Amino acid sequence: DKKVIVIGAGLAGSEAAWQVANAGVPVKLVEMRPFKSTPAHHTGEFGELVCSNSFGALNPDRAAGLLQKELRIFKSLIIQTADKFAVPAGGALAVDRSKFSMALTEALSSHPLIEIERFEQLDLPRKEKITILATGPLTSDELSYKIQAFTGIDACHFFDAASPIIYGDSIDQEIVFKASRYDKGDPAYLNCPMDKNNYIHFRNQLIEGEQANLKDFEKESANFFEACLPIEEIARRGVDTMRFGPLKSIGLWNPKWGDLFDRENRLKKRPYAIVQLRKEDLEGKLLNMVGFQTNLKWSEQKRIFRMIPGLEKAEFVRFGVMHRNTFLESPNLLLPTLQFMKRNNLFAAGQITGTEGYAAAAAGGLLAGINASLLAKGKKTVSFPKESMIGSLINFISNKNQILSNQKKNKFQPMPASFGLVPELTKRIKDKRLRYKAYQERSTEALNDFKNKLDYCFEKDHLLSK
Ligand code: FAD
């Protein structure tokens, strides 16, 4: 039986089912709503947008826009439906959410090769079934525990306490310096030194900063975070608590400040506090603000974190969050084809793989759908070119080597699409706009070529080499 089972008709599952069915392979799409809902969904429609109605910037010179453009090349159901029900939103692709999800439900329900079943999947289907797991950040409890048992206890996380990530080229290199505490090992960290005035002012702003509204189900989970407090809570606990915690300056020295072993010089020059930045990727194009998990509103994070010396012009790839989120330790579990390493006919797609955002979920669904249908046809599965936004994101979440050794103990954290993930151009372009445009052109070229090969592979009995 070559029918593919897709679990979850969110953004990833809807896209996956569409791709499989359009490749001529029958699909069973399982969705638990409306009989059982998640704490964030309100309807029984497919691809319900649980919060914002925006897919991000439209312009392909931006990461979100490029992701959308790439999805259009592959006739993504999600993006084509979003385009059809777009509402004016400045430079962003925003949709009429109700028309959008009703149209998705209609398209999938009327497809002759898609059978829809509404029930809560309580376990992974039998191991001979080709299956795509796309149950999202709010996967139901029973299934979550089964996934945890299948992957290993530490390989499935239920809460996301992530610090902001910023673009490495947006920090002030004159102020920030490279060093590891007590000079141990490779200087893996970048350090932002603060004097007393900076620190006191920064702490006051943190304490007074406006908090994001937590959903009721997220308030319940807030007490899970005692071991991983929000930075504003650490600040609230005492004037010096941050200084003796994540912002401690001891053991960090910039050679520019003169002789470390001259006690007088050291006492005079040593910063009052230091914010550390850790490389998120091997090249350091993305930097993680160490210990800055937070519940502050995104606009407040931008305003307050830019007060840190060296980060005045920081550009944020993602903001800090602390929320309920079921996601896999993907680099240790998945291949860049989205197949599980330990079961090659089981795929994962969407937010559960640790990608972030609506269009990114659709991209995962697209790849898992293409590969599940290739597998059903007895062909080799494929991965997207790394030059594309889809390829770079999926490669990031599924690449063991990408996770740096110092990050391993902090566990993998979800990642949105960004230009920080794509490989450098052979010729460096300094101007950011022109550089992003060049990334875009390179991606389109690589993807058109890949698509031609893929179409040929589907038509003929030809194996596309990986
Ligand atoms: P989902 O869209 O959540 O789809 C998963 C589907 O699986 C759901 O329909 C669910 O009912 C179903 N399901 C779960 N368990 C089972 C089961 N056992 N059996 C059968 N069906 C099951 N992203 C953004 O880009 N912008 C935002 O503003 C935004 N806001 C968010 C707010 C909240 C509160 C949360 C939790 C997430 C938010 N996200 C946001 C992330 C967002 O969830 C993803 O971007 C996107 O919805 C992920 O798509 P998905 O297909 O992976 O999961």
XYZ file of C-alpha atoms and ligand atoms in Angstrom:
519
model
C 0.000 0.000 0.000
C 1.739 3.160 -1.208
C -0.671 5.609 0.390
C 1.158 8.358 2.304
C -0.180 9.337 5.733
C 0.134 12.999 6.707
C -0.577 13.783 10.369
C -1.706 17.362 11.018
C -3.409 19.674 8.511
C -1.654 22.867 9.560
C 0.564 24.813 7.179
C 3.183 22.071 6.773
C 0.750 19.151 6.610
C -1.570 20.862 4.105
C 1.353 21.665 1.808
C 2.799 18.152 2.160
C -0.511 16.453 1.355
C -0.972 18.684 -1.721
C 2.507 17.917 -3.060
C 2.103 14.155 -2.560
C -1.330 14.064 -4.205
C -0.187 16.218 -7.132
C 2.635 13.743 -7.738
C -0.089 11.127 -8.271
C 0.295 9.344 -4.935
C -2.784 8.860 -2.716
C -2.769 10.549 0.687
C -4.567 10.131 3.983
C -4.574 13.474 5.805
C -5.343 13.175 9.527
C -6.446 16.248 11.502
C -7.822 16.214 15.045
C -9.627 19.541 14.889
C -12.494 20.367 15.369
C -13.118 17.291 17.579
C -10.064 18.067 19.632
C -8.407 21.472 19.422
C -5.032 22.864 20.451
C -4.914 25.677 23.036
C -4.291 28.220 20.221
C -6.555 27.149 17.322
C -10.202 28.239 17.147
C -11.630 26.545 14.057
C -11.642 23.207 12.277
C -10.227 24.695 9.055
C -6.889 23.595 7.639
C -3.846 25.866 7.841
C -5.420 28.093 10.490
C -3.099 31.008 11.289
C -2.978 31.051 15.071
C -1.686 34.575 15.573
C -0.569 37.177 13.033
C -2.044 37.047 9.518
C 1.311 37.976 7.936
C 3.810 35.808 6.086
C 6.429 38.554 6.353
C 8.032 40.897 3.804
C 7.053 40.400 0.161
C 10.211 41.741 -1.401
C 12.525 38.852 -2.398
C 15.478 40.991 -1.312
C 14.354 40.078 2.222
C 14.631 36.569 3.698
C 10.856 36.079 4.097
C 10.175 37.381 0.587
C 12.774 35.092 -0.950
C 11.259 32.106 0.844
C 7.841 33.002 -0.610
C 9.326 33.417 -4.090
C 10.956 29.991 -3.875
C 7.695 28.421 -2.764
C 5.967 29.938 -5.815
C 8.479 28.180 -8.113
C 7.181 24.871 -6.723
C 3.517 25.913 -6.949
C 3.114 25.786 -3.190
C -0.546 25.522 -2.206
C 0.037 27.659 0.888
C 1.696 30.565 -0.924
C -0.603 30.475 -3.940
C -3.611 30.575 -1.604
C -2.003 33.382 0.411
C -1.436 35.354 -2.812
C -5.070 34.834 -3.773
C -6.437 36.121 -0.454
C -3.824 38.806 0.210
C -4.924 41.993 1.967
C -3.032 45.303 1.801
C -0.245 45.280 4.422
C 2.486 47.692 3.357
C 5.375 45.613 2.090
C 4.183 42.332 3.644
C 2.184 39.354 2.410
C -0.801 39.339 4.769
C -4.010 37.409 4.185
C -7.685 37.355 5.024
C -7.185 34.490 7.483
C -10.667 33.059 7.323
C -10.879 33.010 3.483
C -7.332 31.652 3.363
C -7.956 28.620 5.556
C -11.425 27.950 4.100
C -9.890 27.877 0.606
C -7.147 25.498 1.766
C -9.719 23.178 3.319
C -11.766 23.263 0.125
C -8.774 22.598 -2.166
C -7.580 19.628 -0.114
C -11.072 18.177 0.490
C -11.927 18.198 -3.207
C -8.658 16.635 -4.414
C -9.463 13.140 -5.749
C -6.318 11.613 -4.263
C -6.717 13.064 -0.762
C -8.774 11.266 1.850
C -9.419 13.309 4.972
C -9.881 11.790 8.394
C -10.697 13.787 11.502
C -9.328 12.130 14.626
C -6.504 12.530 17.093
C -3.579 10.370 16.044
C -2.417 8.788 19.284
C 0.701 7.035 18.068
C 2.994 6.898 15.034
C 1.438 4.757 12.262
C 2.765 1.236 11.647
C 6.383 1.265 10.531
C 5.713 0.087 6.975
C 3.554 3.178 6.277
C 5.152 6.203 4.643
C 4.266 8.959 7.093
C 4.770 12.711 7.413
C 4.597 14.066 10.936
C 3.378 17.684 10.804
C 1.616 18.201 14.098
C 3.221 21.544 14.889
C 4.251 23.379 18.050
C 1.119 22.250 19.886
C 1.221 18.541 19.067
C -1.318 16.783 21.294
C 0.082 15.299 24.512
C -0.482 11.629 23.826
C 1.301 11.769 20.471
C 4.095 13.964 21.915
C 4.908 11.285 24.486
C 4.973 8.639 21.766
C 7.313 10.800 19.675
C 9.488 11.286 22.732
C 9.630 7.523 23.265
C 10.523 7.003 19.579
C 13.216 9.699 19.387
C 14.681 9.436 22.888
C 13.762 11.417 25.948
C 16.126 14.376 25.393
C 15.334 14.657 21.704
C 11.872 16.190 22.013
C 11.445 19.565 23.716
C 8.186 21.040 24.967
C 9.203 24.598 25.737
C 11.217 27.123 23.856
C 13.268 29.549 25.984
C 15.355 31.232 23.340
C 17.595 34.280 23.406
C 17.551 36.786 20.526
C 19.752 36.118 17.502
C 21.365 39.048 15.684
C 23.240 39.440 12.411
C 27.006 39.340 13.055
C 27.664 42.130 10.566
C 25.356 44.543 12.385
C 27.485 44.849 15.556
C 30.057 47.571 16.181
C 33.439 45.840 15.892
C 35.186 48.860 17.441
C 33.438 48.259 20.760
C 32.829 44.532 20.860
C 35.846 42.267 21.457
C 36.595 38.582 21.040
C 37.596 36.547 24.122
C 36.767 33.460 26.083
C 36.546 33.627 29.853
C 40.030 33.161 31.392
C 41.340 32.802 27.837
C 40.224 29.185 27.767
C 40.222 27.570 24.306
C 39.305 29.337 21.128
C 37.892 32.835 21.706
C 34.406 31.670 20.843
C 32.585 34.660 22.311
C 32.149 38.277 21.371
C 31.818 40.588 24.347
C 29.985 43.873 24.815
C 31.526 45.791 27.762
C 29.318 48.025 29.942
C 30.310 50.738 32.404
C 28.349 51.351 35.595
C 26.065 54.016 34.108
C 25.261 51.869 31.066
C 24.462 48.952 33.333
C 22.216 50.771 35.798
C 20.264 52.457 33.014
C 19.975 49.197 31.080
C 18.724 47.341 34.171
C 16.071 49.995 34.850
C 14.832 49.756 31.278
C 14.702 45.963 31.458
C 12.635 46.045 34.635
C 10.216 48.587 33.233
C 10.054 47.079 29.723
C 6.641 46.049 28.432
C 6.002 42.302 28.622
C 4.436 40.187 25.888
C 0.985 38.845 26.703
C 1.302 35.183 27.516
C -1.592 32.951 26.543
C -3.284 31.202 29.478
C -1.749 27.857 28.569
C 1.667 29.507 28.463
C 1.229 31.111 31.913
C 0.809 27.602 33.309
C 4.123 26.635 31.793
C 5.967 29.714 33.080
C 6.980 27.866 36.254
C 8.907 25.343 34.171
C 11.450 28.052 33.616
C 12.913 28.457 37.117
C 16.165 26.984 35.796
C 16.094 29.370 32.862
C 14.762 32.722 34.053
C 13.919 35.601 31.708
C 16.642 38.271 31.776
C 14.153 40.891 33.055
C 13.307 38.607 36.004
C 16.999 38.188 36.833
C 17.316 41.996 36.689
C 14.337 42.371 39.025
C 15.876 40.108 41.667
C 18.589 42.620 42.634
C 20.855 45.383 41.330
C 23.820 43.026 40.987
C 22.059 39.759 40.129
C 22.735 40.061 36.376
C 26.303 41.169 37.082
C 26.968 38.000 39.040
C 25.021 35.916 36.551
C 24.971 36.063 32.748
C 26.558 39.529 32.615
C 29.614 38.825 34.768
C 32.780 40.442 33.472
C 35.349 38.452 35.426
C 37.963 36.667 33.297
C 37.223 38.659 30.132
C 39.865 41.087 28.948
C 40.351 43.152 25.807
C 44.118 43.460 24.995
C 43.354 47.047 23.906
C 42.929 47.926 27.611
C 46.594 47.334 28.388
C 48.284 45.021 30.878
C 45.911 42.560 32.521
C 48.463 41.688 35.192
C 48.911 45.308 36.296
C 46.415 45.305 39.178
C 45.793 49.040 39.087
C 45.195 49.037 35.348
C 42.954 46.011 35.656
C 40.796 47.544 38.376
C 40.543 50.793 36.428
C 39.706 49.291 33.048
C 37.664 46.228 33.924
C 34.082 46.713 32.694
C 31.256 46.758 35.218
C 29.371 44.081 33.277
C 29.656 42.240 29.963
C 27.017 40.910 27.590
C 28.301 37.884 25.679
C 27.432 36.896 22.123
C 27.954 33.322 20.950
C 28.240 32.163 17.341
C 25.105 30.410 16.175
C 26.652 29.106 12.945
C 30.190 28.089 12.058
C 30.990 31.359 10.301
C 29.545 33.611 13.001
C 27.095 35.326 10.667
C 24.478 34.819 13.350
C 25.096 35.621 17.020
C 23.107 34.495 20.025
C 22.785 36.837 23.042
C 23.849 34.535 25.869
C 21.353 34.250 28.731
C 18.852 36.685 27.202
C 15.736 34.512 27.065
C 12.926 36.956 27.644
C 9.221 37.660 27.698
C 9.618 41.301 26.666
C 7.597 42.493 23.668
C 9.573 42.364 20.411
C 9.527 46.163 19.990
C 10.849 46.513 23.559
C 13.617 43.978 22.941
C 14.771 46.008 19.945
C 14.681 49.291 21.875
C 16.311 48.040 25.082
C 18.911 45.598 23.677
C 20.163 48.301 21.332
C 21.269 50.188 24.472
C 24.009 47.582 24.959
C 27.362 49.068 23.826
C 28.220 47.668 20.395
C 24.627 46.684 19.625
C 23.312 50.167 18.843
C 22.564 49.113 15.262
C 21.932 45.408 15.881
C 19.597 43.746 13.406
C 17.548 40.946 14.860
C 17.062 37.645 13.036
C 14.747 36.434 15.770
C 13.681 37.886 19.083
C 13.824 36.089 22.410
C 10.825 33.974 23.332
C 9.664 31.767 26.136
C 6.681 29.788 25.064
C 5.103 26.392 24.660
C 6.610 24.748 21.597
C 6.993 21.074 20.831
C 10.060 20.626 18.676
C 12.571 17.937 17.896
C 16.330 17.978 18.432
C 16.402 17.821 14.620
C 20.181 17.926 13.980
C 20.461 14.618 15.811
C 17.363 13.055 14.290
C 16.713 14.255 10.742
C 18.461 14.149 7.382
C 18.359 17.155 5.011
C 15.620 15.215 3.172
C 13.499 15.485 6.353
C 13.603 11.710 6.782
C 14.255 10.387 10.287
C 17.704 8.803 10.453
C 16.288 5.803 12.277
C 13.249 5.244 10.038
C 13.616 6.357 6.447
C 9.909 6.271 5.565
C 9.041 8.631 8.426
C 9.352 12.361 7.678
C 8.870 15.442 9.847
C 7.840 18.881 8.610
C 6.933 22.302 9.951
C 7.485 23.895 13.310
C 8.029 20.505 14.969
C 11.364 20.301 13.116
C 12.533 23.581 14.683
C 11.911 25.894 11.749
C 10.044 29.052 12.604
C 7.325 30.940 10.776
C 4.369 30.252 8.509
C 6.258 30.203 5.185
C 9.050 28.099 6.697
C 6.450 25.536 7.793
C 5.086 25.433 4.246
C 8.640 24.959 2.927
C 9.179 21.929 5.168
C 5.837 20.506 4.064
C 6.829 21.022 0.434
C 10.105 19.129 0.800
C 8.623 16.308 2.918
C 5.757 15.983 0.410
C 8.107 15.801 -2.588
C 10.262 13.208 -0.838
C 7.401 11.058 0.453
C 6.053 10.828 -3.106
C 9.514 10.005 -4.510
C 9.841 7.258 -1.919
C 6.358 5.916 -2.727
C 7.454 5.731 -6.368
C 10.597 3.837 -5.415
C 12.920 6.745 -6.178
C 15.717 8.424 -4.295
C 14.802 11.296 -1.983
C 16.338 14.738 -2.531
C 17.531 17.745 -0.562
C 17.150 21.350 -1.699
C 20.192 23.269 -2.989
C 21.955 24.987 -0.104
C 22.018 28.273 -2.072
C 18.239 28.519 -1.714
C 16.519 29.872 1.403
C 14.560 26.617 1.767
C 17.718 24.529 1.395
C 19.781 26.634 3.796
C 17.100 26.529 6.496
C 16.444 22.789 6.217
C 20.174 22.103 6.041
C 20.681 24.166 9.190
C 18.115 22.305 11.263
C 19.276 18.904 10.028
C 23.032 19.399 10.074
C 24.795 17.930 13.075
C 28.043 19.734 12.238
C 26.319 23.079 12.166
C 25.624 22.817 15.871
C 28.752 24.120 17.511
C 30.254 22.259 20.421
C 29.490 25.057 22.887
C 25.881 25.017 21.747
C 25.420 21.308 22.239
C 24.943 21.595 25.943
C 22.430 24.398 25.414
C 20.420 22.278 23.017
C 19.246 23.137 19.581
C 16.977 26.177 19.290
C 14.394 26.862 16.549
C 15.469 29.033 13.625
C 13.651 31.273 11.120
C 14.748 31.829 7.513
C 17.528 34.398 7.248
C 20.336 35.472 4.953
C 22.709 34.486 7.754
C 22.084 30.841 6.844
C 22.946 30.938 3.126
C 26.541 30.253 2.022
C 28.729 33.266 1.252
C 28.997 34.438 -2.355
C 32.232 33.616 -4.117
C 32.832 37.342 -4.492
C 32.051 39.395 -1.397
C 29.625 42.276 -2.007
C 29.844 44.945 0.673
C 26.567 46.757 0.017
C 23.894 44.806 1.893
C 21.059 45.481 -0.584
C 23.178 44.352 -3.529
C 24.393 41.339 -1.579
C 20.841 40.227 -0.757
C 19.881 40.729 -4.400
C 22.789 38.519 -5.442
C 21.684 35.832 -2.969
C 18.247 36.020 -4.536
C 19.526 35.639 -8.092
C 21.765 32.739 -7.098
C 18.861 30.978 -5.356
C 16.495 31.376 -8.314
C 19.079 29.977 -10.698
C 19.856 26.988 -8.435
C 16.185 26.273 -7.834
C 15.117 26.467 -11.476
C 17.850 23.998 -12.332
C 16.849 21.742 -9.421
C 13.169 21.927 -10.418
C 13.920 20.891 -14.008
C 15.840 17.867 -12.773
C 13.100 17.029 -10.302
C 10.351 17.248 -12.967
C 12.399 14.986 -15.209
C 12.890 12.580 -12.324
C 9.125 12.418 -11.667
C 8.316 11.950 -15.378
C 10.959 9.388 -16.272
C 12.340 6.518 -14.336
C 15.388 8.523 -13.513
C 17.163 8.872 -10.203
C 18.098 12.385 -9.264
C 21.530 12.318 -7.700
C 21.708 13.956 -4.287
P 0.320 23.980 12.845
O -0.075 25.039 11.901
O 0.099 24.208 14.310
O -0.399 22.635 12.404
C -0.348 21.439 13.157
C -1.682 20.726 13.007
O -1.585 19.434 13.606
C -2.827 21.451 13.706
O -3.872 21.626 12.814
C -3.191 20.518 14.867
O -4.575 20.555 15.161
C -2.780 19.158 14.309
N -2.482 18.141 15.333
C -1.700 18.253 16.438
N -1.633 17.066 17.083
C -2.377 16.180 16.364
C -2.699 14.794 16.520
N -2.221 14.060 17.537
N -3.506 14.191 15.596
C -4.003 14.914 14.543
N -3.744 16.240 14.356
C -2.929 16.854 15.257
N 4.262 31.785 13.398
C 4.282 32.868 12.608
O 4.897 32.854 11.527
N 3.642 34.011 12.975
C 2.931 34.087 14.140
O 2.340 35.117 14.442
C 2.886 32.956 14.997
N 2.215 32.980 16.170
C 2.144 31.846 16.943
C 1.393 31.880 18.129
C 1.276 30.734 18.918
C 0.460 30.783 20.185
C 1.932 29.550 18.531
C 1.822 28.306 19.363
C 2.687 29.522 17.366
C 2.808 30.668 16.565
N 3.556 30.693 15.390
C 3.584 31.793 14.585
C 4.254 29.532 14.984
C 3.255 28.791 14.109
O 2.593 27.841 14.886
C 3.905 28.191 12.925
O 4.570 29.144 12.181
C 2.979 27.422 12.000
O 1.632 27.375 12.379
C 3.534 26.064 12.050
O 2.886 25.279 11.116
P 2.790 23.749 11.373
O 2.079 23.183 10.211
O 4.097 23.194 11.731
O 1.872 23.616 12.695
